[in-house]
Tab-separated table of C-alpha atoms in Angstrom:
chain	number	residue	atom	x	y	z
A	1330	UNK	CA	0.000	0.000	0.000
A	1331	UNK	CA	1.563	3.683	-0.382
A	1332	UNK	CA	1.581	5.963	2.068
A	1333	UNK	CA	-0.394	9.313	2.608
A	1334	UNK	CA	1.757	10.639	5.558
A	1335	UNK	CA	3.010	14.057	5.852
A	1336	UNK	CA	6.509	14.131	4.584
A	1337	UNK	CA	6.844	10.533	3.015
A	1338	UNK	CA	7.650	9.925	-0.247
A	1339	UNK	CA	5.749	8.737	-2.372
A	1340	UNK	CA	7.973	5.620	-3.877
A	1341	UNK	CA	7.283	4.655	-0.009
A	1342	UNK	CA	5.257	1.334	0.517
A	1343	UNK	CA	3.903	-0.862	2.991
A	1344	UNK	CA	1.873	-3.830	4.141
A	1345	UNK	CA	-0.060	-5.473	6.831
A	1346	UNK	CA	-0.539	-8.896	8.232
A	1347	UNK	CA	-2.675	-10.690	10.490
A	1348	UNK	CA	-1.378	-13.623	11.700
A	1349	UNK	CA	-2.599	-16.955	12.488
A	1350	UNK	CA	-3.758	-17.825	15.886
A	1351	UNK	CA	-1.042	-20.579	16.254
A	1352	UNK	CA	1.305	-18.128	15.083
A	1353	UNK	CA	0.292	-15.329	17.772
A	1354	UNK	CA	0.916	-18.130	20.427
A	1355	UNK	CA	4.272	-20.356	18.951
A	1356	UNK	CA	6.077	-17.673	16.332
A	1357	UNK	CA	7.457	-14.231	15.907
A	1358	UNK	CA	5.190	-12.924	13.711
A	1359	UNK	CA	5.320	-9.389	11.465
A	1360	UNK	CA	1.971	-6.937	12.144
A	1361	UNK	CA	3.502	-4.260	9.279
A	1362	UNK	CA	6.614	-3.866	7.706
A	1363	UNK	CA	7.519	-1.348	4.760
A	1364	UNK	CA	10.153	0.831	3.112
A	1365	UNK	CA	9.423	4.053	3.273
A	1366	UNK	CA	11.875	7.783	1.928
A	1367	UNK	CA	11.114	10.195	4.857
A	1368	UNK	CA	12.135	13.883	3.892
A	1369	UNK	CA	12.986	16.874	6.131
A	1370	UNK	CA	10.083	18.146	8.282
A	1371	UNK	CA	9.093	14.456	9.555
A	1372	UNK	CA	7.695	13.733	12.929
A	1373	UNK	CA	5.754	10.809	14.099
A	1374	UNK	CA	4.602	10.492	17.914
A	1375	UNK	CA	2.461	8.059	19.400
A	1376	UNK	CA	1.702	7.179	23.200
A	1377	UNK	CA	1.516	3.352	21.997
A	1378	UNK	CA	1.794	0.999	19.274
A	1379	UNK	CA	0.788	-2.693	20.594
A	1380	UNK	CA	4.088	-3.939	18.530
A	1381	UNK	CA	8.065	-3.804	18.229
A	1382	UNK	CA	9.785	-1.683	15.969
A	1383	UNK	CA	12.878	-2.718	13.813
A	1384	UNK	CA	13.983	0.083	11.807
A	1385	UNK	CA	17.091	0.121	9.830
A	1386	UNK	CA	18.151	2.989	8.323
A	1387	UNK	CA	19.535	2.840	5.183
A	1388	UNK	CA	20.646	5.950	4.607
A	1389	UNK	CA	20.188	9.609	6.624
A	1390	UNK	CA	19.408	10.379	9.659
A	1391	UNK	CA	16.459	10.699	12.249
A	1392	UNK	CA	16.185	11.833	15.915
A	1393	UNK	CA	14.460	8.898	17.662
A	1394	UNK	CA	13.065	9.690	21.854
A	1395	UNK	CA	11.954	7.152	24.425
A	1396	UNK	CA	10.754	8.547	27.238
A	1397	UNK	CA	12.832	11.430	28.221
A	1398	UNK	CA	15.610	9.844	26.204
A	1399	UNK	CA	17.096	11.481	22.315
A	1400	UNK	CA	19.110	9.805	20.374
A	1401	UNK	CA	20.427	10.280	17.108
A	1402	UNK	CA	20.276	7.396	14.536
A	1403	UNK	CA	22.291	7.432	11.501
A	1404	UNK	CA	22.725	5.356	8.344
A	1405	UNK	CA	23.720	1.868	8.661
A	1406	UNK	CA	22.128	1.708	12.360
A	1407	UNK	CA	19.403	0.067	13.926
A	1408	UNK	CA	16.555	1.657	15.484
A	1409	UNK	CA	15.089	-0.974	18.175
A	1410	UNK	CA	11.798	0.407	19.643
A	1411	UNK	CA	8.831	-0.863	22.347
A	1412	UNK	CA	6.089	0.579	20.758
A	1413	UNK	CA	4.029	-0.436	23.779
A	1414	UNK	CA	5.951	2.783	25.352
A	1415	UNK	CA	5.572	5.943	24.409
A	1416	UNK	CA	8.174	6.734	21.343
A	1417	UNK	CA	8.757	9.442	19.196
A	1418	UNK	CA	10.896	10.106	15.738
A	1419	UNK	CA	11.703	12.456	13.415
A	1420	UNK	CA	14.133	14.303	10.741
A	1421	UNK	CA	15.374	17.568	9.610
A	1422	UNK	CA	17.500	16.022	6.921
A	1423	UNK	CA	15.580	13.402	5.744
A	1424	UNK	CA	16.671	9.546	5.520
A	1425	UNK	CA	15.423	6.244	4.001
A	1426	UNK	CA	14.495	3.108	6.072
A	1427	UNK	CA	13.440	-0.375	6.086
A	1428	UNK	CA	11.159	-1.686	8.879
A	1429	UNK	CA	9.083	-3.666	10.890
A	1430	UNK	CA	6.566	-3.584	13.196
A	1431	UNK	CA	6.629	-7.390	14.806
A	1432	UNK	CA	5.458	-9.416	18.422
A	1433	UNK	CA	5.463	-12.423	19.612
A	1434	UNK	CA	5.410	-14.696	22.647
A	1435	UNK	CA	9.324	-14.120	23.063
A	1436	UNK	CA	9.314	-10.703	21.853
A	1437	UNK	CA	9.886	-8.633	25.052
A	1438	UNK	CA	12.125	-11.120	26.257
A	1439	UNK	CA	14.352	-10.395	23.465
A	1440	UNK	CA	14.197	-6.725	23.680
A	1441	UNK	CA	14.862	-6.857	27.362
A	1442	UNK	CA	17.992	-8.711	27.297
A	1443	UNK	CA	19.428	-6.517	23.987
A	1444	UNK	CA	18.160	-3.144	25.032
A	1445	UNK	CA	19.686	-3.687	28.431
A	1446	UNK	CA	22.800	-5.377	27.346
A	1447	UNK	CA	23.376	-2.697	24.313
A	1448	UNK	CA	20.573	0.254	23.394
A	1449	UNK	CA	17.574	1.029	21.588
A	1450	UNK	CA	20.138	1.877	18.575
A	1451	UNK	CA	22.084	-0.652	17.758
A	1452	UNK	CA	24.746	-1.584	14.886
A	1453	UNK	CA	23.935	-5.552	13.518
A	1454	UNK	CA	27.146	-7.195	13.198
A	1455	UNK	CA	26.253	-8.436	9.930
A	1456	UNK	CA	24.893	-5.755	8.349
A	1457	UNK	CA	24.545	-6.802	4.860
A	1458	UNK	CA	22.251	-10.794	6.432
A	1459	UNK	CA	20.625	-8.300	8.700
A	1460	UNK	CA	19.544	-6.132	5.591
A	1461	UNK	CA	18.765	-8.960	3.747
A	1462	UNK	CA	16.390	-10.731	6.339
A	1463	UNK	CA	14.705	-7.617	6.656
A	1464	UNK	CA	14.469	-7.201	3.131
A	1465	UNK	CA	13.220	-10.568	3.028
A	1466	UNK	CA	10.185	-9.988	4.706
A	1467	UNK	CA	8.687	-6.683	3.109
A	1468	UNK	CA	9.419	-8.757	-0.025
A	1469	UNK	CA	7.443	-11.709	1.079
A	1470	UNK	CA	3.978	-9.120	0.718
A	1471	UNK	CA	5.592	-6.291	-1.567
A	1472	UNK	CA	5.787	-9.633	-4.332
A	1473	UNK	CA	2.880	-11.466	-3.239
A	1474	UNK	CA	4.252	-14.352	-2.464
A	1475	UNK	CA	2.158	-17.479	-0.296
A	1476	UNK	CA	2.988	-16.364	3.023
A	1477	UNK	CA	4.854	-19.286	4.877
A	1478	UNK	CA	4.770	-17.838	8.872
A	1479	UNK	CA	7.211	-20.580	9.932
A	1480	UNK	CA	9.534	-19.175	7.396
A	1481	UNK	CA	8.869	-15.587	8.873
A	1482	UNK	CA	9.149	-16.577	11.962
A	1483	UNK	CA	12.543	-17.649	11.163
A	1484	UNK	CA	13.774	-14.604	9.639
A	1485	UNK	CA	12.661	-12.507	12.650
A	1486	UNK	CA	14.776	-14.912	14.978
A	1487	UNK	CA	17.768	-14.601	12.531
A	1488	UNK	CA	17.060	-11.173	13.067
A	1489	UNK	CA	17.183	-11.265	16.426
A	1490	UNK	CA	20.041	-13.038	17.612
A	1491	UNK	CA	22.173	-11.271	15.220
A	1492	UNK	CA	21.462	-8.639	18.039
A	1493	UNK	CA	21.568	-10.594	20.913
A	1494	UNK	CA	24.975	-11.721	19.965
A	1495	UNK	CA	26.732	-8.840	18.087
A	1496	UNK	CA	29.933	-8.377	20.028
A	1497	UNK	CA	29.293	-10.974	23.246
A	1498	UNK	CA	29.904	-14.011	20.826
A	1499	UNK	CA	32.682	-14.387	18.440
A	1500	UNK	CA	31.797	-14.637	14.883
A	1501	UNK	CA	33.798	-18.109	14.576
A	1502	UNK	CA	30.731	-18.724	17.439
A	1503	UNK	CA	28.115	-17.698	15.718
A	1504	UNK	CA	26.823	-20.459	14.798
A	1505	UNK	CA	24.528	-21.496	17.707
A	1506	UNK	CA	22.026	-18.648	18.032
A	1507	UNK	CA	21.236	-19.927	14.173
A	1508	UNK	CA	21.153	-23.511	15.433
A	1509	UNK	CA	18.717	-23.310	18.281
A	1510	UNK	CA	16.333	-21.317	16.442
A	1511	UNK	CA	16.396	-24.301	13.861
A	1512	UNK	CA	15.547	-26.388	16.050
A	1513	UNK	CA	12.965	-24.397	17.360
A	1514	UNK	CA	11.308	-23.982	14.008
A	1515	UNK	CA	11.521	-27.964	13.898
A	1516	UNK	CA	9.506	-28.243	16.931
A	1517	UNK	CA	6.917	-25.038	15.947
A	1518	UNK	CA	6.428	-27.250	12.953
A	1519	UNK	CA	6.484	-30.856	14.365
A	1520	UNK	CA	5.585	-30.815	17.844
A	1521	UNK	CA	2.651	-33.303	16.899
A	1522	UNK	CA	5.014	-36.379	16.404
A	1523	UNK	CA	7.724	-37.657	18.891
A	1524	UNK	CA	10.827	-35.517	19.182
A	1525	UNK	CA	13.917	-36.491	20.847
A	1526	UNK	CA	16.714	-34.476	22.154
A	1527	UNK	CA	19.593	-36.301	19.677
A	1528	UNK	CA	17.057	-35.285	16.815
A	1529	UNK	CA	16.988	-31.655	18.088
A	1530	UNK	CA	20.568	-31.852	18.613
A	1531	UNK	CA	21.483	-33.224	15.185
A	1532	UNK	CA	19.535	-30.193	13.888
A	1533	UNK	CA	21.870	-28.308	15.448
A	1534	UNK	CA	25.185	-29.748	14.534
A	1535	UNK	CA	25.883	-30.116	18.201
A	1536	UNK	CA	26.021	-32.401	21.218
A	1537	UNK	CA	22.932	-33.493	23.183
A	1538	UNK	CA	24.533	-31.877	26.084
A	1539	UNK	CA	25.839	-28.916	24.412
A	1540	UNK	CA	22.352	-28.014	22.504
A	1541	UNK	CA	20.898	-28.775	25.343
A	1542	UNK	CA	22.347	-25.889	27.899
A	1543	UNK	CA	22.717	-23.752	24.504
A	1544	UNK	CA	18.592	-23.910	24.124
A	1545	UNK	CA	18.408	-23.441	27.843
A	1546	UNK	CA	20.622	-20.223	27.092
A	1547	UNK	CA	18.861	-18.563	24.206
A	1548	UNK	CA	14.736	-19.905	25.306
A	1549	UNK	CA	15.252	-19.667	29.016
A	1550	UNK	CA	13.812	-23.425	28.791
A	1551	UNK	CA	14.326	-27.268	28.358
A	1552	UNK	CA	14.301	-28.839	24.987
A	1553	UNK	CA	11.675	-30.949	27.026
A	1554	UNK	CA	9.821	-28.256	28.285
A	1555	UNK	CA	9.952	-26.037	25.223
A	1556	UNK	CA	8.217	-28.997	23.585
A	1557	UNK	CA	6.002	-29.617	26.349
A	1558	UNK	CA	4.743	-26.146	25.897
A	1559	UNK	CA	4.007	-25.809	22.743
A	1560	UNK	CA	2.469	-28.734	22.218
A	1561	UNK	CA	0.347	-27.326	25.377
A	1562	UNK	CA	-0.492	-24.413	23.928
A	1563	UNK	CA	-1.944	-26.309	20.603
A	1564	UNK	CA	-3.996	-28.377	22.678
A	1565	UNK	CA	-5.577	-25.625	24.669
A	1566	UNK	CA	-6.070	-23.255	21.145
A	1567	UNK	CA	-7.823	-26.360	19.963
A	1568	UNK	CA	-10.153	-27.082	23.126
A	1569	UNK	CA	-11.111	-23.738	22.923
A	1570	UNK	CA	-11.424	-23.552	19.045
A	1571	UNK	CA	-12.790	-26.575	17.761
A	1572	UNK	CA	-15.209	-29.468	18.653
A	1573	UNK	CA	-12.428	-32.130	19.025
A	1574	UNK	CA	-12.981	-35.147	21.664
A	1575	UNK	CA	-9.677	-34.379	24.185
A	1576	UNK	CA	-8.345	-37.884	23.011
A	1577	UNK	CA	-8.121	-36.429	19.166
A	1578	UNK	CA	-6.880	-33.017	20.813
A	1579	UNK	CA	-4.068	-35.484	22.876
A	1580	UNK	CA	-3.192	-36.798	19.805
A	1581	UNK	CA	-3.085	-34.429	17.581
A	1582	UNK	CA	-0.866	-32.148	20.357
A	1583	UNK	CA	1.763	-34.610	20.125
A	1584	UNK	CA	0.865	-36.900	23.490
A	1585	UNK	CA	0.646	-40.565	22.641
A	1586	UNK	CA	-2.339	-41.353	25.257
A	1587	UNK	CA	-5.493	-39.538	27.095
A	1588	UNK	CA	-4.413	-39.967	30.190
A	1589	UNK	CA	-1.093	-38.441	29.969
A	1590	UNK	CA	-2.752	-35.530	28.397
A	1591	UNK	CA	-4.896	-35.119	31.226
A	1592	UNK	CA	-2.809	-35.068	34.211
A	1593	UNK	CA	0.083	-32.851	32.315
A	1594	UNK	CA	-2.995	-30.434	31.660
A	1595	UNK	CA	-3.977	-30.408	35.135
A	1596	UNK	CA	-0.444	-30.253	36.282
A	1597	UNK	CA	0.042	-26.970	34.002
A	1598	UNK	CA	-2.765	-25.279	33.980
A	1599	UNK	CA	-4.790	-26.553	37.179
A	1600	UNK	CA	-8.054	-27.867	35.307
A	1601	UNK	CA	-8.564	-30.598	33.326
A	1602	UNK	CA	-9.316	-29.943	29.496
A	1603	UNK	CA	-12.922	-30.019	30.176
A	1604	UNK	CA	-12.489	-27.484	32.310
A	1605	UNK	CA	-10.152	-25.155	30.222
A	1606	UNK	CA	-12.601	-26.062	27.518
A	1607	UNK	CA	-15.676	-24.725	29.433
A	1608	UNK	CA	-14.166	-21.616	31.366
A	1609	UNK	CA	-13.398	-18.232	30.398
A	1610	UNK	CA	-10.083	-18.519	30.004
């Protein structure tokens, strides 16, 4: 779609998605993403934005404020926003941008631990992937192609851990943020049949003991209970979205038997499925 905005070019584009329902609750996911030419006189300000903002700039510069905070961004840098917050940006120069508006279940936890590690402008350590990944993804709608959110999913996480790992990890190291998020893509995508760790691990190109504290590292969980989750949260988006029998919902969640279902329901979320089917939740 173009934009009407004060002060945007009009070569500018951009496009809007709604995701899936699975996707809201397994996968980073993008709400808007877009290239836009800003010229001189811009100036955008919004109390809140239910989303997070990447914005790279690609050439130029803008004046970007959290809070009480000003910052000046600059070509080549990363703009890394909580749009939940209050934000503000703006240029007297003008500059030229590619970005996204994304969430996610692990969204915040990602832009707690690189916003406090580094700062809401950042430099990716691999600029040219970084641009491409972004790139990636605007081209995805700007093209029209079928719209894979797995596949987006795992561009945002690329995205991502660039971040996370740009100048803590070596690049001869880099290879493991890129691993576990393979492997987490496997399980988004399979968590219906059996997994086991030395599958996970083979995905990864690493030990079973290695991947395993490396997942721990980057997820903040288990293989086990990363798996456990999501195939959790499938079974209670199906209760509450479909007319199932909780033995197909068990089954089709990845557990190999009712019961077990039942009691690791009950155990998570303190109701049975009939329960969670039937409340308000």
């Amino acid at each position: 779609m173009i934009s009407y905005e004060t002060h945007v070019l009009p070569n500018s584009d951009y496009y809007v998605y709604t995701p899936s329902t699975l996707a809201e609750k397994l996968f980073f996911y993008p709400i808007c993403t877009g290239s836009f030419c800003y010229e001189s006189g811009y100036h955008l300000q919004r109390e809140s934005y239910d989303s997070f903002l990447l914005m790279y700039l690609l050439n130029g510069a803008c004046q970007v404020t959290v809070g009480d905070v000003s910052m000046q961004a600059a070509a080549g840098q990363l703009v890394f926003l909580d749009c939940y917050a209050p934000h503000a940006y703006s240029t007297d120069s003008g500059f030229e941008a590619l970005w996204l508006h994304f969430d996610g279940p692990l969204a915040r936890t990602y832009y707690e631990a690189i916003v406090s590690e580094k700062d809401a402008l950042l430099y990716p350590s691999q600029p040219e992937m970084f641009r491409k990944h972004l790139y990636e993804i605007y081209d995805t709608f700007r093209s029209k192609k079928s719209i894979a959110e797995d596949a987006l999913s795992a561009s945002i996480t690329e995205v991502l851990n660039d971040l996370l790992t740009a100048d803590v990890i070596p690049q001869t190291a880099r290879k493991s943020p890129a691993s576990v998020s393979d492997a987490v893509l496997h399980i988004n995508k399979y968590f219906y049949k059996p997994i086991t760790l030395k599958e996970l691990a083979d995905i990864a190109a690493l030990s079973p003991y290695y991947f395993s504290r490396v997942f721990a590292k980057e997820t903040g969980m288990t293989p086990h209970r990363y798996l456990m989750s999501t195939r959790m949260a499938n079974a209670k988006f199906l209760l509450k979205t479909s007319q199932m029998s909780v033995k197909e919902i068990a089954f089709r969640s990845g557990f190999t038997d009712e019961s077990g279902f039942c009691t690791a329901f009950k155990k998570q979320e303190g109701k049975t499925p009939k329960e969670y089917r039937h409340s308000n939740c």
